[in-house]
mmCIF file with all atom_site columns, C-alpha atoms in Angstrom:
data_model
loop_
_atom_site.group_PDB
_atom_site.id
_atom_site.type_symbol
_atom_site.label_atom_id
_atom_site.label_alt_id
_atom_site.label_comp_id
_atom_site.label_asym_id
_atom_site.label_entity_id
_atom_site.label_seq_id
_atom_site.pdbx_PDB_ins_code
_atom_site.Cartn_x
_atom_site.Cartn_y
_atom_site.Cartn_z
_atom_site.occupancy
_atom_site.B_iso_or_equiv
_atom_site.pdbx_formal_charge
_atom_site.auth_seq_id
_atom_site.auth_comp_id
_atom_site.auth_asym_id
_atom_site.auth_atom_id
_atom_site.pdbx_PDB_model_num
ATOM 1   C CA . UNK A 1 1   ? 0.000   0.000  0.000   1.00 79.00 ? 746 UNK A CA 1
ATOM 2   C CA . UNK A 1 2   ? 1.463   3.518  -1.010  1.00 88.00 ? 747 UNK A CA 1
ATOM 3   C CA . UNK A 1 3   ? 1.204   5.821  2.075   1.00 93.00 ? 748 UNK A CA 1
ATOM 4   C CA . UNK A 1 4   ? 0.993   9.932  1.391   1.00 94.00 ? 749 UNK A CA 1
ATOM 5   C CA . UNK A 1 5   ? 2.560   12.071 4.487   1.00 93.00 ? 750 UNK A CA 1
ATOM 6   C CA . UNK A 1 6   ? 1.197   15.541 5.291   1.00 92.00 ? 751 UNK A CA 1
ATOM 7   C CA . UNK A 1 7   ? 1.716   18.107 7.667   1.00 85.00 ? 752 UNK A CA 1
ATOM 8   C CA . UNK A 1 8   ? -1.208  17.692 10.312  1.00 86.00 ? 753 UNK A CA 1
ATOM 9   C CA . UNK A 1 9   ? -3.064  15.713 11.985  1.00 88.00 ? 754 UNK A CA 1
ATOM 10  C CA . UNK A 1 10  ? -5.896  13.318 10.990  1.00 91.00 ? 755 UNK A CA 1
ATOM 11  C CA . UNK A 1 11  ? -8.840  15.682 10.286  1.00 94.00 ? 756 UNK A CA 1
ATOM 12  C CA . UNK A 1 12  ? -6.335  18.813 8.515   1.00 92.00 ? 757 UNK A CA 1
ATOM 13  C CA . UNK A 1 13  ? -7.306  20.238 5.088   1.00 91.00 ? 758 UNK A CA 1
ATOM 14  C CA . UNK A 1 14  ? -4.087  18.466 3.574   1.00 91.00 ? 759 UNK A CA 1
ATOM 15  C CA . UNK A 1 15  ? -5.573  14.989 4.693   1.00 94.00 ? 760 UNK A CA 1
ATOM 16  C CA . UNK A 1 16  ? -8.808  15.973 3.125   1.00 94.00 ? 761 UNK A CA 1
ATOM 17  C CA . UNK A 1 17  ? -7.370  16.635 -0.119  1.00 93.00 ? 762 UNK A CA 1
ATOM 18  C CA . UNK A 1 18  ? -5.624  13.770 -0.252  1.00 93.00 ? 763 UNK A CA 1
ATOM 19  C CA . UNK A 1 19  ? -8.814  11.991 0.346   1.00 92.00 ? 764 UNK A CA 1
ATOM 20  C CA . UNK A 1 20  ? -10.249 13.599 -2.043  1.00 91.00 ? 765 UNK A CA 1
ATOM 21  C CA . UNK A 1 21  ? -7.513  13.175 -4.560  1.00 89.00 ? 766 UNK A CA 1
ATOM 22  C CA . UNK A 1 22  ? -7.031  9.514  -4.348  1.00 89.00 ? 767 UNK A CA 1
ATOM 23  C CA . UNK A 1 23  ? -10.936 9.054  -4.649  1.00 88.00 ? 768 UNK A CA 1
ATOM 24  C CA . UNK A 1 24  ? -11.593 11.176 -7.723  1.00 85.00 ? 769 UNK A CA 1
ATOM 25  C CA . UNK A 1 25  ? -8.516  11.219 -10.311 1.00 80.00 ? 770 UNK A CA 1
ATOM 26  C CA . UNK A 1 26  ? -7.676  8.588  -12.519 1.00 81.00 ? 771 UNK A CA 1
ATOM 27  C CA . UNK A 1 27  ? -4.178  8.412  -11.727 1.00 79.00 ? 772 UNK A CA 1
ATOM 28  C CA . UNK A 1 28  ? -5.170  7.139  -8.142  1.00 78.00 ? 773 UNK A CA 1
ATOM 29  C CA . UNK A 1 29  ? -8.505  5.538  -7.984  1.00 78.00 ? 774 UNK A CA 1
ATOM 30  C CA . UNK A 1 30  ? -6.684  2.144  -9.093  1.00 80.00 ? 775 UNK A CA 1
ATOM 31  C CA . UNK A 1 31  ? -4.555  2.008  -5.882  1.00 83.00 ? 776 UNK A CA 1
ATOM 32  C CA . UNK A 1 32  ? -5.427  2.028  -2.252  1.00 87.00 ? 777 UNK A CA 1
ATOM 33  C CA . UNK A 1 33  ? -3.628  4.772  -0.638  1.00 89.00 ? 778 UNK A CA 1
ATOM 34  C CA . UNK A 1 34  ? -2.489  5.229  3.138   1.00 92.00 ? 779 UNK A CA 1
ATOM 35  C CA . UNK A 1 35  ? -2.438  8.411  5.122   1.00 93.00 ? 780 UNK A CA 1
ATOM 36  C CA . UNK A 1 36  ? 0.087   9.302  7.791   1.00 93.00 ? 781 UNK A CA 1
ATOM 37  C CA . UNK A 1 37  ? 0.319   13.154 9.080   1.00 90.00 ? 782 UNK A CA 1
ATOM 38  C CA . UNK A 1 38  ? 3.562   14.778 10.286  1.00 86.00 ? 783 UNK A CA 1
ATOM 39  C CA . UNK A 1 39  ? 2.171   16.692 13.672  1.00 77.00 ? 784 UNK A CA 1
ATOM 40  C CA . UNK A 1 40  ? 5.222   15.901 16.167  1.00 52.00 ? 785 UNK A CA 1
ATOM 41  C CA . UNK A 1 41  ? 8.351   18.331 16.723  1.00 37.00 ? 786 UNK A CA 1
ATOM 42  C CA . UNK A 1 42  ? 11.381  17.982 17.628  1.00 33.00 ? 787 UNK A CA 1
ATOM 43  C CA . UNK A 1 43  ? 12.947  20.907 19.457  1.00 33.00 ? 788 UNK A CA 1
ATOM 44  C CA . UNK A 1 44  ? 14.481  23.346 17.081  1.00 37.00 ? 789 UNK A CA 1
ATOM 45  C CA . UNK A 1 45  ? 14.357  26.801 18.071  1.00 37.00 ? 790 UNK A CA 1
ATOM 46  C CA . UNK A 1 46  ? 15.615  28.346 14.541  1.00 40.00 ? 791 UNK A CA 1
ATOM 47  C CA . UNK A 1 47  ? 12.606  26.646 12.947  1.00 43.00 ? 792 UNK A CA 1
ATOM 48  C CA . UNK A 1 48  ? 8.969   27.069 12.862  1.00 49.00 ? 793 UNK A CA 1
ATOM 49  C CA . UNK A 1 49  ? 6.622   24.133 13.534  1.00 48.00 ? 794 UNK A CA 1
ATOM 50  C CA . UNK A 1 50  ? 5.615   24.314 9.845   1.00 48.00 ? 795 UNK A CA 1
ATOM 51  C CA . UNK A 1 51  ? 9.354   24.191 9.002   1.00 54.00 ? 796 UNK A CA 1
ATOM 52  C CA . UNK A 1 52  ? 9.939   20.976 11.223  1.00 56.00 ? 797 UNK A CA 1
ATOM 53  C CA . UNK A 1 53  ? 7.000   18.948 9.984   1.00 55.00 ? 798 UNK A CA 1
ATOM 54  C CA . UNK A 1 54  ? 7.725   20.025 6.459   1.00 71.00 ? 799 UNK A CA 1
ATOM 55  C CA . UNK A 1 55  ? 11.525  18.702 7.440   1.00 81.00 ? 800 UNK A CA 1
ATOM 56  C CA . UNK A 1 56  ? 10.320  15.568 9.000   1.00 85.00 ? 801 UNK A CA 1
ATOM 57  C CA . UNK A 1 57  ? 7.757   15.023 6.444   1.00 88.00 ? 802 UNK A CA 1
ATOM 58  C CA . UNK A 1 58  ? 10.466  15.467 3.270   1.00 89.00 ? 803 UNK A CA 1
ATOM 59  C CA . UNK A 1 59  ? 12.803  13.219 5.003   1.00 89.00 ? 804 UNK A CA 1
ATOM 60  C CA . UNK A 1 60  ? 10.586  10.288 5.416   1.00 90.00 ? 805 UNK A CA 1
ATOM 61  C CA . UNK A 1 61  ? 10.184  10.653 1.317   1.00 92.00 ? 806 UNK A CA 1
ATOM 62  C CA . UNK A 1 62  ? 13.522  10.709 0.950   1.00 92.00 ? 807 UNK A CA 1
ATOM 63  C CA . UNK A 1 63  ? 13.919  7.478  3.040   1.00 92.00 ? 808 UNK A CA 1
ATOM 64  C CA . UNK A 1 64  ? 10.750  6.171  1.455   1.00 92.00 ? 809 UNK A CA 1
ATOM 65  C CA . UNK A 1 65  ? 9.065   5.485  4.981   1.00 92.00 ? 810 UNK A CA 1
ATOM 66  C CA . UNK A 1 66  ? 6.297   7.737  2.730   1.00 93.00 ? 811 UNK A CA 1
ATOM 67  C CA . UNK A 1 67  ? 5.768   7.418  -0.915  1.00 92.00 ? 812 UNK A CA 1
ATOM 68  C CA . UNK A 1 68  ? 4.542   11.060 -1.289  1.00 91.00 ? 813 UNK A CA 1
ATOM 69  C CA . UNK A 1 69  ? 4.153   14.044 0.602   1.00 92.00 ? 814 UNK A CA 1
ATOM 70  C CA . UNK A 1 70  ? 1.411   16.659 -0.279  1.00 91.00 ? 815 UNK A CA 1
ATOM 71  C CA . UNK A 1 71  ? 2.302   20.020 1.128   1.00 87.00 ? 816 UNK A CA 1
ATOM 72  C CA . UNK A 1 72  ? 0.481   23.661 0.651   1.00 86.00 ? 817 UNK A CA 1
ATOM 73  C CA . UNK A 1 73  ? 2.549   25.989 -1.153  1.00 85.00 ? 818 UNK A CA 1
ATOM 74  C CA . UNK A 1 74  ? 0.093   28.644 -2.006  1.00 86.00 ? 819 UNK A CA 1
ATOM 75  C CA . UNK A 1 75  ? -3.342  30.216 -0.817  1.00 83.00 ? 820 UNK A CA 1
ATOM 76  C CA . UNK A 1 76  ? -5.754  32.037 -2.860  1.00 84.00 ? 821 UNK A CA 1
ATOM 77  C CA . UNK A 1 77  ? -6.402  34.591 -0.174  1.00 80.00 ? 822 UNK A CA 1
ATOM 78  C CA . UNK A 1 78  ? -2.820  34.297 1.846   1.00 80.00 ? 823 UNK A CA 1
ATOM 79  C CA . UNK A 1 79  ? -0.484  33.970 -1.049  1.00 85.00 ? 824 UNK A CA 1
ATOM 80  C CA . UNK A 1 80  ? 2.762   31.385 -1.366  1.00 85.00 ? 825 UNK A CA 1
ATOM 81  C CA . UNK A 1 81  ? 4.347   29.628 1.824   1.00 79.00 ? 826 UNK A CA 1
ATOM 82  C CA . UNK A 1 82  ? 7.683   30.823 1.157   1.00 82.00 ? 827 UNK A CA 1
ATOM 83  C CA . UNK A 1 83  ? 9.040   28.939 3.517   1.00 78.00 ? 828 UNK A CA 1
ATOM 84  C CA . UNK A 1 84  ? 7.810   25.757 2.299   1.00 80.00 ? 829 UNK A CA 1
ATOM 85  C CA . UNK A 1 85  ? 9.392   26.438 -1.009  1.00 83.00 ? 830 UNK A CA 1
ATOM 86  C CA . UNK A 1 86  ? 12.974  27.878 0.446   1.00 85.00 ? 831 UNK A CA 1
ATOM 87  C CA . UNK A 1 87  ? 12.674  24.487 2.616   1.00 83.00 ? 832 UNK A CA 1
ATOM 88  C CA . UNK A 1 88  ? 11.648  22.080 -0.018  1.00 82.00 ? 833 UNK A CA 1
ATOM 89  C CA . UNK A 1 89  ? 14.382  23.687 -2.549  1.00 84.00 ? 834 UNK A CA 1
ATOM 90  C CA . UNK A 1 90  ? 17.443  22.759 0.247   1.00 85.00 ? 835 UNK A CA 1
ATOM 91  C CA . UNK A 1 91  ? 16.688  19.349 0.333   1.00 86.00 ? 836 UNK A CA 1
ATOM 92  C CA . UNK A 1 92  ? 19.195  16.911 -0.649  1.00 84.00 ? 837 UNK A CA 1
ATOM 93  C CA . UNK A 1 93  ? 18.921  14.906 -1.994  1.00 84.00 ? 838 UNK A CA 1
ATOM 94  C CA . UNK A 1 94  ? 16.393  16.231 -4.507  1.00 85.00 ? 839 UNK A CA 1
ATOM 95  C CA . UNK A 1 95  ? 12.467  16.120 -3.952  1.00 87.00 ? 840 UNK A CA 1
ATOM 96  C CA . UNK A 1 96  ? 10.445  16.641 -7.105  1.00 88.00 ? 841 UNK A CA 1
ATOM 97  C CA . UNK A 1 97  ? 7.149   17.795 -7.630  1.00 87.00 ? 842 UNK A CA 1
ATOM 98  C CA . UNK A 1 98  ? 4.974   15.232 -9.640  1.00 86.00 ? 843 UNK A CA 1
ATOM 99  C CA . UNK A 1 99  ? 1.483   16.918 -9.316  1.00 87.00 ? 844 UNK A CA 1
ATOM 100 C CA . UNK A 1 100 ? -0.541  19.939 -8.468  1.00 88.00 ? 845 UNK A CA 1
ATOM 101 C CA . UNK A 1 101 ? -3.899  19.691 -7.123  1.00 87.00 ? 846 UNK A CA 1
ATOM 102 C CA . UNK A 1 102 ? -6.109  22.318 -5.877  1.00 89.00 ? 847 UNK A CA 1
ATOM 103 C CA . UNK A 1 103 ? -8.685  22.082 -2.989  1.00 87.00 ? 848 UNK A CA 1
ATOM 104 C CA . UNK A 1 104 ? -11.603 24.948 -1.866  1.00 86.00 ? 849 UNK A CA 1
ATOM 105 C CA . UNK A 1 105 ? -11.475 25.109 2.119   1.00 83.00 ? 850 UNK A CA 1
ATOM 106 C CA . UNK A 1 106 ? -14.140 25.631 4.434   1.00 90.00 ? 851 UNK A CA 1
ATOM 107 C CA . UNK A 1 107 ? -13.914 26.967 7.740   1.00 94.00 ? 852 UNK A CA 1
ATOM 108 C CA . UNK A 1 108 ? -16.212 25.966 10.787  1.00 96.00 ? 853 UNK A CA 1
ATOM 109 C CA . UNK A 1 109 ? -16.223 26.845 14.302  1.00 98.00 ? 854 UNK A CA 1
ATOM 110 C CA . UNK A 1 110 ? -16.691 23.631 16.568  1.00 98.00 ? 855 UNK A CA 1
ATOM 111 C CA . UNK A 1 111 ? -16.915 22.694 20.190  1.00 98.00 ? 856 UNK A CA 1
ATOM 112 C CA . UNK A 1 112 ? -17.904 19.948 22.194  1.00 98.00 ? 857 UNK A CA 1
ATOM 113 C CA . UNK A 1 113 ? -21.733 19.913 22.126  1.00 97.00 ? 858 UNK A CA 1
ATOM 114 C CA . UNK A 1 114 ? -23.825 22.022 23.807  1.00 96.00 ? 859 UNK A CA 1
ATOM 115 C CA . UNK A 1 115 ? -21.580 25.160 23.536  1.00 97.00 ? 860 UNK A CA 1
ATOM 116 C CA . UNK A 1 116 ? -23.137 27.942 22.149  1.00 96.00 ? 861 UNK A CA 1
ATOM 117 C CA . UNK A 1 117 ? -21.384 30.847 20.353  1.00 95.00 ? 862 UNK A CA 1
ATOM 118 C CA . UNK A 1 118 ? -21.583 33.608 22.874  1.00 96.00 ? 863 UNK A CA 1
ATOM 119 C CA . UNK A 1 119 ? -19.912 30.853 25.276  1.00 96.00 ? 864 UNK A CA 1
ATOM 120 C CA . UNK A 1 120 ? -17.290 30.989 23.522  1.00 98.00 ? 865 UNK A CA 1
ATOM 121 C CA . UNK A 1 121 ? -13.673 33.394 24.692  1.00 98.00 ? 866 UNK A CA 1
ATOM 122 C CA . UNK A 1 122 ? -11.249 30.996 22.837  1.00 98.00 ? 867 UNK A CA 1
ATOM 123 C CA . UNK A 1 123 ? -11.062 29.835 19.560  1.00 98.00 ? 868 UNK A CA 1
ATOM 124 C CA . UNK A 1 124 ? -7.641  27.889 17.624  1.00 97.00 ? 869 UNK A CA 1
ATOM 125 C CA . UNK A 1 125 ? -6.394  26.982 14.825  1.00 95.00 ? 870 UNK A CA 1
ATOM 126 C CA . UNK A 1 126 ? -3.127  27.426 12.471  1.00 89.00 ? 871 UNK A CA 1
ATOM 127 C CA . UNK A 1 127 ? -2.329  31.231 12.122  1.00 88.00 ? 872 UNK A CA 1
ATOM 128 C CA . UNK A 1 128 ? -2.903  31.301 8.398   1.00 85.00 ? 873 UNK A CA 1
ATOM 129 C CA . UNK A 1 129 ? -6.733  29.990 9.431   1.00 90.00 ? 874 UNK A CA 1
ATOM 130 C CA . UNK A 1 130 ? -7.097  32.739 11.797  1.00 93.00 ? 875 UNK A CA 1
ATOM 131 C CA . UNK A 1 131 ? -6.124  35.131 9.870   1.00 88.00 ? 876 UNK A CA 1
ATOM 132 C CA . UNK A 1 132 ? -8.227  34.274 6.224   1.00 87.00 ? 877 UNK A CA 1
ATOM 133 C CA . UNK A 1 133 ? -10.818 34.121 8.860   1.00 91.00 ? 878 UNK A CA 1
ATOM 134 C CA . UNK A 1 134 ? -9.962  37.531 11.286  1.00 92.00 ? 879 UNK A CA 1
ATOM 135 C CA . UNK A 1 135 ? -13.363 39.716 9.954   1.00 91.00 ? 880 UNK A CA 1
ATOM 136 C CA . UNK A 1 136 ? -15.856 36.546 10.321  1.00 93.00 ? 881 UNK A CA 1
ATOM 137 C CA . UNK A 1 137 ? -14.541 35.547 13.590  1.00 96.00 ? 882 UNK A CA 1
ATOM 138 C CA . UNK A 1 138 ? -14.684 39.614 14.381  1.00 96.00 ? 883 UNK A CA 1
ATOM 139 C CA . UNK A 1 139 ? -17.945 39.645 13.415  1.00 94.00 ? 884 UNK A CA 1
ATOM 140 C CA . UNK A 1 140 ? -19.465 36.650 15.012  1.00 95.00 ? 885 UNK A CA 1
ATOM 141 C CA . UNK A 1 141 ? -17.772 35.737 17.935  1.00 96.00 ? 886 UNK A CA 1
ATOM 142 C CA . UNK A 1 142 ? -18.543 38.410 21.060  1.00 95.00 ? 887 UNK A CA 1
ATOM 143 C CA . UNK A 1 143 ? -15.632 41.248 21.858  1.00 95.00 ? 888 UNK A CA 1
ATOM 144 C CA . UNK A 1 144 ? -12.754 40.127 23.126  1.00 96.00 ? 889 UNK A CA 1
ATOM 145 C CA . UNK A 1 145 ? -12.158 36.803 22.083  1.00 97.00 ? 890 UNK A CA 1
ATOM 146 C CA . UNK A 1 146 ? -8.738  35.106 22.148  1.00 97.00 ? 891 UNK A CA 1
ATOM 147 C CA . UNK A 1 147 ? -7.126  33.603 19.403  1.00 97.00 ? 892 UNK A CA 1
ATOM 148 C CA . UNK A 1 148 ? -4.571  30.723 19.944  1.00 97.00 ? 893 UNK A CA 1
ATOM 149 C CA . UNK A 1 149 ? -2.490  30.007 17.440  1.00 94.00 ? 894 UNK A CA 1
ATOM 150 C CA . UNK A 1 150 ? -2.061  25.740 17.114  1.00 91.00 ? 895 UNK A CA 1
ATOM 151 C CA . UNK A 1 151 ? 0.215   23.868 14.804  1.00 85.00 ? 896 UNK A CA 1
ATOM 152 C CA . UNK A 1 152 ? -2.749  22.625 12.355  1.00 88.00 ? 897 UNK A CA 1
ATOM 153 C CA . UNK A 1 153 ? -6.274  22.779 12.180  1.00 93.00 ? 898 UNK A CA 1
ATOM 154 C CA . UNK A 1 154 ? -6.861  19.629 12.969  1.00 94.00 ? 899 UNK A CA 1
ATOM 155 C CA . UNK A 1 155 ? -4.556  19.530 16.403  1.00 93.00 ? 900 UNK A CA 1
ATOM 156 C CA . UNK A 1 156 ? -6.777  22.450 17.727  1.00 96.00 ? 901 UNK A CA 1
ATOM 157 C CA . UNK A 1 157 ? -9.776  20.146 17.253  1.00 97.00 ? 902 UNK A CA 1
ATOM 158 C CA . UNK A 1 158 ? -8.606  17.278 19.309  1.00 96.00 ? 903 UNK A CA 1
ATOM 159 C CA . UNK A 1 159 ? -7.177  19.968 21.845  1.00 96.00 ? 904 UNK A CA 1
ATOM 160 C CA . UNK A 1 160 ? -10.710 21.306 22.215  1.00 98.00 ? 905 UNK A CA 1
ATOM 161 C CA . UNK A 1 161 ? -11.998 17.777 22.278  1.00 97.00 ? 906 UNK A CA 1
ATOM 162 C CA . UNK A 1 162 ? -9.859  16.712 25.223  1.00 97.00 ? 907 UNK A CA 1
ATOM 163 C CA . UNK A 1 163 ? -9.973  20.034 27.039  1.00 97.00 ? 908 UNK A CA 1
ATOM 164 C CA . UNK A 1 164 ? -12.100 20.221 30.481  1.00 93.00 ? 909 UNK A CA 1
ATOM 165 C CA . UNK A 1 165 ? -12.439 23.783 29.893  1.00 92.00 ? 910 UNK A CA 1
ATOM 166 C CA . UNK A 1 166 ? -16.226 25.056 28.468  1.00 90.00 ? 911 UNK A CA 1
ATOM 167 C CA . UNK A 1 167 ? -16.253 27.570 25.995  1.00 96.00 ? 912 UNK A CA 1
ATOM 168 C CA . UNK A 1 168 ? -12.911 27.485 24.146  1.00 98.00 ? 913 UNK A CA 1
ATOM 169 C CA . UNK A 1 169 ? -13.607 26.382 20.334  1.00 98.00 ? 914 UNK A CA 1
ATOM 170 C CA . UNK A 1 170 ? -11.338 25.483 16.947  1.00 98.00 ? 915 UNK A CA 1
ATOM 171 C CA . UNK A 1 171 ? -11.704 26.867 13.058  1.00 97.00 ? 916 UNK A CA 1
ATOM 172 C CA . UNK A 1 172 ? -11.360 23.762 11.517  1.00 96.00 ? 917 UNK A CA 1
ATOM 173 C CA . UNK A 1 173 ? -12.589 21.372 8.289   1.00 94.00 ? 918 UNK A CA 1
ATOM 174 C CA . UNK A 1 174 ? -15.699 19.847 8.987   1.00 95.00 ? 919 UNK A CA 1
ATOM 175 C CA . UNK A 1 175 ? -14.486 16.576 9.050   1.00 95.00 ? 920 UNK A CA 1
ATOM 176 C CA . UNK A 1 176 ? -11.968 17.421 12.183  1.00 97.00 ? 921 UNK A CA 1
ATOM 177 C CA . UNK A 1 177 ? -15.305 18.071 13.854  1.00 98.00 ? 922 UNK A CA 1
ATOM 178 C CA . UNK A 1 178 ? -16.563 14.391 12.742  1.00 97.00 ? 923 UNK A CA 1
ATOM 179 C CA . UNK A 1 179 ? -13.596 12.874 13.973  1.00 96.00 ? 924 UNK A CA 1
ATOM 180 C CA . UNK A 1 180 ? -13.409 14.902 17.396  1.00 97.00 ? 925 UNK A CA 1
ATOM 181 C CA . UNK A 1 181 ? -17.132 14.486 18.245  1.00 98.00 ? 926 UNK A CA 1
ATOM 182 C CA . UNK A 1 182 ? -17.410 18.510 18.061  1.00 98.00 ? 927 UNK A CA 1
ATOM 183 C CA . UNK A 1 183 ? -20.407 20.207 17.434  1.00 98.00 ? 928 UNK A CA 1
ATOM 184 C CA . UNK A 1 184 ? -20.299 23.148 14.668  1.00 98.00 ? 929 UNK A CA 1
ATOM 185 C CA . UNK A 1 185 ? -21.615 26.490 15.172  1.00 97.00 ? 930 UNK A CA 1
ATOM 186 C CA . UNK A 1 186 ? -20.702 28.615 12.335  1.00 95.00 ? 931 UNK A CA 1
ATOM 187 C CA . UNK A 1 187 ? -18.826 28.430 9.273   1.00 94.00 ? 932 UNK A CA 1
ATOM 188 C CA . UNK A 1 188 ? -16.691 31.042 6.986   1.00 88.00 ? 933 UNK A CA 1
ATOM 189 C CA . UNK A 1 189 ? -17.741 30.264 3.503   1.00 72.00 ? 934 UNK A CA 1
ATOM 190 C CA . UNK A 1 190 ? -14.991 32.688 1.487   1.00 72.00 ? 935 UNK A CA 1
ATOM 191 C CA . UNK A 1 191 ? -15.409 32.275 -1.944  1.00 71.00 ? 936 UNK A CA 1
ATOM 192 C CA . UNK A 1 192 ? -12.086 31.292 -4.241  1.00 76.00 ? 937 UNK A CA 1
ATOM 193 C CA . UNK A 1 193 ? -10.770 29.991 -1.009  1.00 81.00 ? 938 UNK A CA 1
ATOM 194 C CA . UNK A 1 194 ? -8.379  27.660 -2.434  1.00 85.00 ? 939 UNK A CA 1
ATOM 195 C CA . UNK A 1 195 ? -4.998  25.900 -1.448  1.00 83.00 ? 940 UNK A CA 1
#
């Protein structure tokens, strides 16, 4: 079985579009395809988290522990991950890009059931999610809300899953919130959102 790595967790957009790759084109829908997400660092200060999964992701290509990776390198409403590209252009040896595939994101607001949106004083999620998503969240969650920046969407799901604490909430894919039991409340439907 031919296993794709990307940077998240189970639940992230980049799990989702694999998904959705490997069900709907050609090239794919005649082999049975693992997942396996890259959402552990190891301590390195001069990085970002994004830079170490990327890093740990690209090396288990290289060693073929993955067949492919799948990584975002541009946003219709952020721009490129430049950081991505300066990473995945050091690597030795050489990675190459075999595909492009393009995937419209939804955003949804989730928390464990019975939460309601004025509950809520929290919400996380990657930085680039909170930011596509600053004047809905502005305009729907009350004043004064804090925003908490997490490594991938998905990882501030299952954080709000397992949290005791009532009233904290994630921007994630809708499918994070199927996996994590999480109940959603709103949703940012951006037009031309796509990755």
């Amino acid at each position: 079985m031919n296993t794709i790595g990307f940077h998240g967790a189970n639940g992230a957009y980049a799990e989702d579009a694999i998904l959705e790759l490997t069900s709907n084109h050609p090239n794919f829908t005649q082999h049975t395809f693992a997942t396996e997400g890259f959402d552990t660092m190891a301590e390195a200060s001069h990085r970002t988290k994004h830079d170490q999964f990327s890093l740990d992701l690209f090396a288990s290509v290289q060693r073929g522990t993955v067949h492919h990776g799948l990584i975002p390198i541009e946003n219709s409403l952020s721009g490129t991950l430049h950081s991505v590209l300066e990473l995945f252009a050091q690597q030795e040896p050489r990675l190459w890009v075999v595909g492009e595939y393009q995937c419209s994101e939804s955003h949804y607001i989730m928390a464990k059931p019975g939460t309601k949106l004025e509950d809520i004083y929290e919400i996380q999620s990657h930085p680039a999610i909170l930011e596509q998503c600053q004047d809905f969240l502005d305009a729907t969650l009350k004043e004064g809300y804090r925003a908490v920046l997490a490594s991938n969407t998905a990882s501030a799901a299952e954080q709000v899953a397992r949290s005791d604490e009532f009233g904290i909430a994630a921007l994630a894919g809708k499918r994070a919130a199927d996996l994590h039991g999480l109940t959603i409340l709103g949703s940012d439907t951006t037009p031309n959102n796509v990755t």
